[in-house]
mmCIF file of C-alpha atoms in Angstrom:
data_model
loop_
_atom_site.group_PDB
_atom_site.id
_atom_site.type_symbol
_atom_site.label_atom_id
_atom_site.label_comp_id
_atom_site.label_asym_id
_atom_site.label_seq_id
_atom_site.Cartn_x
_atom_site.Cartn_y
_atom_site.Cartn_z
ATOM 1 C CA UNK A 64 84.111 123.243 80.681
ATOM 2 C CA UNK A 65 85.074 124.936 83.903
ATOM 3 C CA UNK A 66 85.346 121.478 85.803
ATOM 4 C CA UNK A 67 88.361 120.655 83.640
ATOM 5 C CA UNK A 68 90.593 123.316 85.178
ATOM 6 C CA UNK A 69 90.677 121.434 88.620
ATOM 7 C CA UNK A 70 93.753 119.100 89.383
ATOM 8 C CA UNK A 71 92.852 115.327 89.353
ATOM 9 C CA UNK A 72 94.481 112.369 90.914
ATOM 10 C CA UNK A 73 94.536 108.671 90.044
ATOM 11 C CA UNK A 74 93.777 106.047 92.942
ATOM 12 C CA UNK A 75 96.556 105.175 95.101
ATOM 13 C CA UNK A 76 98.342 101.762 94.468
ATOM 14 C CA UNK A 77 96.189 100.970 91.590
ATOM 15 C CA UNK A 78 98.093 101.745 88.260
ATOM 16 C CA UNK A 79 95.770 99.938 86.109
ATOM 17 C CA UNK A 80 92.845 102.015 87.214
ATOM 18 C CA UNK A 81 93.695 104.726 84.661
ATOM 19 C CA UNK A 82 90.285 105.852 83.628
ATOM 20 C CA UNK A 83 89.047 106.749 87.311
ATOM 21 C CA UNK A 84 90.269 110.037 88.445
ATOM 22 C CA UNK A 85 89.582 111.934 91.606
ATOM 23 C CA UNK A 86 89.140 115.534 92.672
ATOM 24 C CA UNK A 87 90.495 116.965 95.708
ATOM 25 C CA UNK A 88 88.926 115.679 98.937
ATOM 26 C CA UNK A 89 88.320 119.357 99.866
ATOM 27 C CA UNK A 90 85.905 119.846 96.807
ATOM 28 C CA UNK A 91 82.236 118.858 96.197
ATOM 29 C CA UNK A 92 79.383 119.679 93.755
ATOM 30 C CA UNK A 93 78.454 122.927 95.692
ATOM 31 C CA UNK A 94 81.971 124.235 95.719
ATOM 32 C CA UNK A 95 82.496 123.600 92.037
ATOM 33 C CA UNK A 96 79.166 125.391 91.342
ATOM 34 C CA UNK A 97 80.205 128.183 93.556
ATOM 35 C CA UNK A 98 83.497 128.723 91.656
ATOM 36 C CA UNK A 99 81.640 128.545 88.339
ATOM 37 C CA UNK A 100 79.204 131.304 89.600
ATOM 38 C CA UNK A 101 82.280 133.474 90.427
ATOM 39 C CA UNK A 102 83.987 132.901 87.206
ATOM 40 C CA UNK A 103 80.725 133.310 84.937
ATOM 41 C CA UNK A 104 78.837 135.988 86.846
ATOM 42 C CA UNK A 105 76.282 136.494 84.263
ATOM 43 C CA UNK A 106 75.254 132.899 84.009
ATOM 44 C CA UNK A 107 71.793 131.917 85.238
ATOM 45 C CA UNK A 108 72.552 128.055 85.223
ATOM 46 C CA UNK A 109 71.010 126.620 88.316
ATOM 47 C CA UNK A 110 72.966 124.134 90.520
ATOM 48 C CA UNK A 111 70.606 121.302 89.652
ATOM 49 C CA UNK A 112 71.444 121.638 86.045
ATOM 50 C CA UNK A 113 75.237 121.881 86.841
ATOM 51 C CA UNK A 114 74.979 118.589 88.922
ATOM 52 C CA UNK A 115 73.407 116.802 86.045
ATOM 53 C CA UNK A 116 76.103 117.954 83.558
ATOM 54 C CA UNK A 117 78.708 117.021 85.913
ATOM 55 C CA UNK A 118 77.424 113.364 86.302
ATOM 56 C CA UNK A 119 76.601 113.082 82.405
ATOM 57 C CA UNK A 120 79.751 114.498 81.192
ATOM 58 C CA UNK A 121 82.214 113.340 83.676
ATOM 59 C CA UNK A 122 81.266 109.862 84.627
ATOM 60 C CA UNK A 123 84.674 108.770 85.691
ATOM 61 C CA UNK A 124 85.392 111.824 87.696
ATOM 62 C CA UNK A 125 84.632 111.329 91.560
ATOM 63 C CA UNK A 126 85.703 113.044 94.737
ATOM 64 C CA UNK A 127 88.728 111.693 96.601
ATOM 65 C CA UNK A 128 87.982 110.483 100.155
ATOM 66 C CA UNK A 129 90.316 112.516 102.704
ATOM 67 C CA UNK A 130 93.396 110.487 103.660
ATOM 68 C CA UNK A 131 93.947 109.817 107.087
ATOM 69 C CA UNK A 132 96.614 107.118 107.280
ATOM 70 C CA UNK A 133 98.870 107.423 104.435
ATOM 71 C CA UNK A 134 102.114 105.919 103.561
ATOM 72 C CA UNK A 135 105.150 108.426 103.925
ATOM 73 C CA UNK A 136 106.913 107.070 100.752
ATOM 74 C CA UNK A 137 103.860 107.793 98.541
ATOM 75 C CA UNK A 138 103.236 111.310 99.991
ATOM 76 C CA UNK A 139 106.936 112.251 99.732
ATOM 77 C CA UNK A 140 107.073 111.149 95.951
ATOM 78 C CA UNK A 141 103.700 112.505 95.237
ATOM 79 C CA UNK A 142 104.663 115.966 96.200
ATOM 80 C CA UNK A 143 107.966 115.709 94.122
ATOM 81 C CA UNK A 144 105.717 114.980 91.065
ATOM 82 C CA UNK A 145 103.595 117.829 91.661
ATOM 83 C CA UNK A 146 106.390 120.366 91.906
ATOM 84 C CA UNK A 147 107.255 119.411 88.347
ATOM 85 C CA UNK A 148 111.098 120.282 88.635
ATOM 86 C CA UNK A 149 114.357 118.375 87.897
ATOM 87 C CA UNK A 150 113.404 115.572 90.267
ATOM 88 C CA UNK A 151 110.194 114.982 88.615
ATOM 89 C CA UNK A 152 110.976 112.236 86.367
ATOM 90 C CA UNK A 153 113.120 110.347 89.011
ATOM 91 C CA UNK A 154 110.195 110.600 91.486
ATOM 92 C CA UNK A 155 107.774 109.156 88.660
ATOM 93 C CA UNK A 156 110.098 106.063 88.293
ATOM 94 C CA UNK A 157 110.410 105.742 92.086
ATOM 95 C CA UNK A 158 106.548 105.846 92.425
ATOM 96 C CA UNK A 159 106.169 103.363 89.765
ATOM 97 C CA UNK A 160 108.567 101.142 91.533
ATOM 98 C CA UNK A 161 106.610 101.765 94.713
ATOM 99 C CA UNK A 162 103.396 100.614 93.022
ATOM 100 C CA UNK A 163 104.958 97.465 91.737
ATOM 101 C CA UNK A 164 105.969 96.485 95.349
ATOM 102 C CA UNK A 165 102.596 96.940 96.380
ATOM 103 C CA UNK A 166 100.985 94.924 93.728
ATOM 104 C CA UNK A 167 103.582 92.188 94.264
ATOM 105 C CA UNK A 168 102.812 92.226 97.855
ATOM 106 C CA UNK A 169 99.302 92.093 97.404
ATOM 107 C CA UNK A 170 99.565 89.145 94.905
ATOM 108 C CA UNK A 171 101.719 87.074 97.325
ATOM 109 C CA UNK A 172 99.241 87.637 99.933
ATOM 110 C CA UNK A 173 96.366 86.453 97.649
ATOM 111 C CA UNK A 174 98.445 83.352 96.727
ATOM 112 C CA UNK A 175 98.908 82.369 100.466
ATOM 113 C CA UNK A 176 95.252 82.856 101.156
ATOM 114 C CA UNK A 177 94.247 80.597 98.321
ATOM 115 C CA UNK A 178 96.899 77.982 99.443
ATOM 116 C CA UNK A 179 95.602 78.151 103.109
ATOM 117 C CA UNK A 180 92.241 77.290 102.208
ATOM 118 C CA UNK A 181 93.497 73.957 100.616
ATOM 119 C CA UNK A 182 93.456 70.770 103.093
ATOM 120 C CA UNK A 183 96.847 70.065 104.594
ATOM 121 C CA UNK A 184 98.389 73.440 103.593
ATOM 122 C CA UNK A 185 99.846 76.366 105.424
ATOM 123 C CA UNK A 186 97.998 78.488 107.970
ATOM 124 C CA UNK A 187 97.603 82.336 107.037
ATOM 125 C CA UNK A 188 96.912 84.804 109.880
ATOM 126 C CA UNK A 189 96.270 88.465 108.548
ATOM 127 C CA UNK A 190 97.210 90.889 111.216
ATOM 128 C CA UNK A 191 95.443 94.015 110.699
ATOM 129 C CA UNK A 192 95.607 97.563 112.098
ATOM 130 C CA UNK A 193 92.056 99.042 111.595
ATOM 131 C CA UNK A 194 90.870 102.557 112.157
ATOM 132 C CA UNK A 195 88.788 101.306 115.137
ATOM 133 C CA UNK A 196 91.843 100.409 116.998
ATOM 134 C CA UNK A 197 91.206 102.995 119.651
ATOM 135 C CA UNK A 198 87.890 103.464 121.436
ATOM 136 C CA UNK A 199 86.972 106.296 123.921
ATOM 137 C CA UNK A 200 84.622 105.284 126.503
ATOM 138 C CA UNK A 201 81.906 106.356 127.433
ATOM 139 C CA UNK A 202 80.228 107.392 124.184
ATOM 140 C CA UNK A 203 78.146 110.288 125.384
ATOM 141 C CA UNK A 204 77.493 113.355 123.374
ATOM 142 C CA UNK A 205 76.931 115.627 126.419
ATOM 143 C CA UNK A 206 79.008 118.662 126.299
ATOM 144 C CA UNK A 207 80.794 118.061 129.718
ATOM 145 C CA UNK A 208 82.241 114.632 128.436
ATOM 146 C CA UNK A 209 84.655 116.680 126.256
ATOM 147 C CA UNK A 210 86.391 117.896 129.271
ATOM 148 C CA UNK A 211 86.362 114.652 131.477
ATOM 149 C CA UNK A 212 88.787 111.925 131.321
ATOM 150 C CA UNK A 213 87.562 108.933 129.135
ATOM 151 C CA UNK A 214 88.592 105.416 129.341
ATOM 152 C CA UNK A 215 90.845 104.121 126.319
ATOM 153 C CA UNK A 216 89.938 100.799 125.006
ATOM 154 C CA UNK A 217 92.189 99.281 122.229
ATOM 155 C CA UNK A 218 91.105 96.641 119.551
ATOM 156 C CA UNK A 219 93.606 94.437 117.727
ATOM 157 C CA UNK A 220 92.142 92.431 114.941
ATOM 158 C CA UNK A 221 93.430 89.123 113.402
ATOM 159 C CA UNK A 222 91.981 87.517 110.497
ATOM 160 C CA UNK A 223 92.245 83.684 110.064
ATOM 161 C CA UNK A 224 92.287 83.364 106.306
ATOM 162 C CA UNK A 225 91.969 79.643 106.548
ATOM 163 C CA UNK A 226 88.440 79.772 107.616
ATOM 164 C CA UNK A 227 87.832 83.528 106.752
ATOM 165 C CA UNK A 228 87.228 84.283 110.507
ATOM 166 C CA UNK A 229 88.186 87.534 112.290
ATOM 167 C CA UNK A 230 89.316 87.717 115.818
ATOM 168 C CA UNK A 231 88.962 90.607 117.860
ATOM 169 C CA UNK A 232 91.390 91.201 120.831
ATOM 170 C CA UNK A 233 89.973 93.965 123.163
ATOM 171 C CA UNK A 234 91.455 95.432 126.439
ATOM 172 C CA UNK A 235 91.479 98.938 127.972
ATOM 173 C CA UNK A 236 94.272 101.065 129.521
ATOM 174 C CA UNK A 237 93.945 99.688 133.079
ATOM 175 C CA UNK A 238 95.205 96.396 131.648
ATOM 176 C CA UNK A 239 97.811 97.540 129.298
ATOM 177 C CA UNK A 240 98.764 99.886 126.571
ATOM 178 C CA UNK A 241 99.378 99.160 122.803
ATOM 179 C CA UNK A 242 102.990 98.338 122.804
ATOM 180 C CA UNK A 243 104.781 95.416 121.468
ATOM 181 C CA UNK A 244 104.061 93.365 124.555
ATOM 182 C CA UNK A 245 100.484 93.683 124.080
ATOM 183 C CA UNK A 246 100.327 92.968 120.570
ATOM 184 C CA UNK A 247 102.578 89.886 121.069
ATOM 185 C CA UNK A 248 100.304 88.759 123.865
ATOM 186 C CA UNK A 249 97.274 88.942 121.477
ATOM 187 C CA UNK A 250 98.982 86.822 118.731
ATOM 188 C CA UNK A 251 99.954 84.196 121.408
ATOM 189 C CA UNK A 252 96.229 84.253 122.556
ATOM 190 C CA UNK A 253 95.024 83.729 119.054
ATOM 191 C CA UNK A 254 97.350 81.005 118.176
ATOM 192 C CA UNK A 255 96.663 79.055 121.556
ATOM 193 C CA UNK A 256 92.890 79.057 120.723
ATOM 194 C CA UNK A 257 93.541 75.769 118.583
ATOM 195 C CA UNK A 258 91.558 77.190 115.707
ATOM 196 C CA UNK A 259 93.902 75.246 113.083
ATOM 197 C CA UNK A 260 96.060 72.248 113.624
ATOM 198 C CA UNK A 261 98.462 73.214 110.838
ATOM 199 C CA UNK A 262 102.270 73.584 111.771
ATOM 200 C CA UNK A 263 103.178 75.987 108.942
ATOM 201 C CA UNK A 264 102.302 79.584 109.969
ATOM 202 C CA UNK A 265 102.340 82.765 107.688
ATOM 203 C CA UNK A 266 101.445 86.182 109.293
ATOM 204 C CA UNK A 267 100.757 89.142 107.242
ATOM 205 C CA UNK A 268 100.899 92.496 108.605
ATOM 206 C CA UNK A 269 99.030 95.692 107.366
ATOM 207 C CA UNK A 270 101.863 97.917 108.453
ATOM 208 C CA UNK A 271 103.356 99.988 105.787
ATOM 209 C CA UNK A 272 105.842 102.783 106.566
ATOM 210 C CA UNK A 273 104.162 105.948 108.059
ATOM 211 C CA UNK A 274 101.756 103.817 110.256
ATOM 212 C CA UNK A 275 102.019 102.860 113.774
ATOM 213 C CA UNK A 276 104.607 100.285 114.735
ATOM 214 C CA UNK A 277 104.231 98.635 117.874
ATOM 215 C CA UNK A 278 105.723 95.234 117.446
#
């Protein structure tokens, strides 16, 4: 089958998910069909039939979402593995170790979350950088707005795992930027809300190498 010639990838940070594989985010059904027609010019198979075959015969194959905020360690090792040179075996071992560290950290986070929901236990705050960290206002689609100065607004999310409640800290650029002082101020404000009376605090930050470091 022509679909089998395209390179595939497994999902990041999930070594156990060995059956689900992904095509490049640059591809879609239409592009696959177009490549099929270029290779088999005499074929009269319609795209609708091609789509049905894809879904029926390749149920574990999907299109990978474009990566916008990736870990540089993963990207570097992934590139070395794709080169298939003398560094390939070592890169695979390092990537496997990287996976294991990620899984261990996730397990520790889940343990802390479960423990925090027990009366009299620790308090866990999960510090999150999300993709909505920066807003540009006003959100107007008029073409002239692309040439005008827009107001930058920042959002910092903290999730209190004891009660499963997220807290959003928002400010605009006239108040402050998004440096360490601003992030620290957000954490102090959340802690002073008195959401929990627990004395032992654990803070987890979604901040792997390659992401924004502001604190």
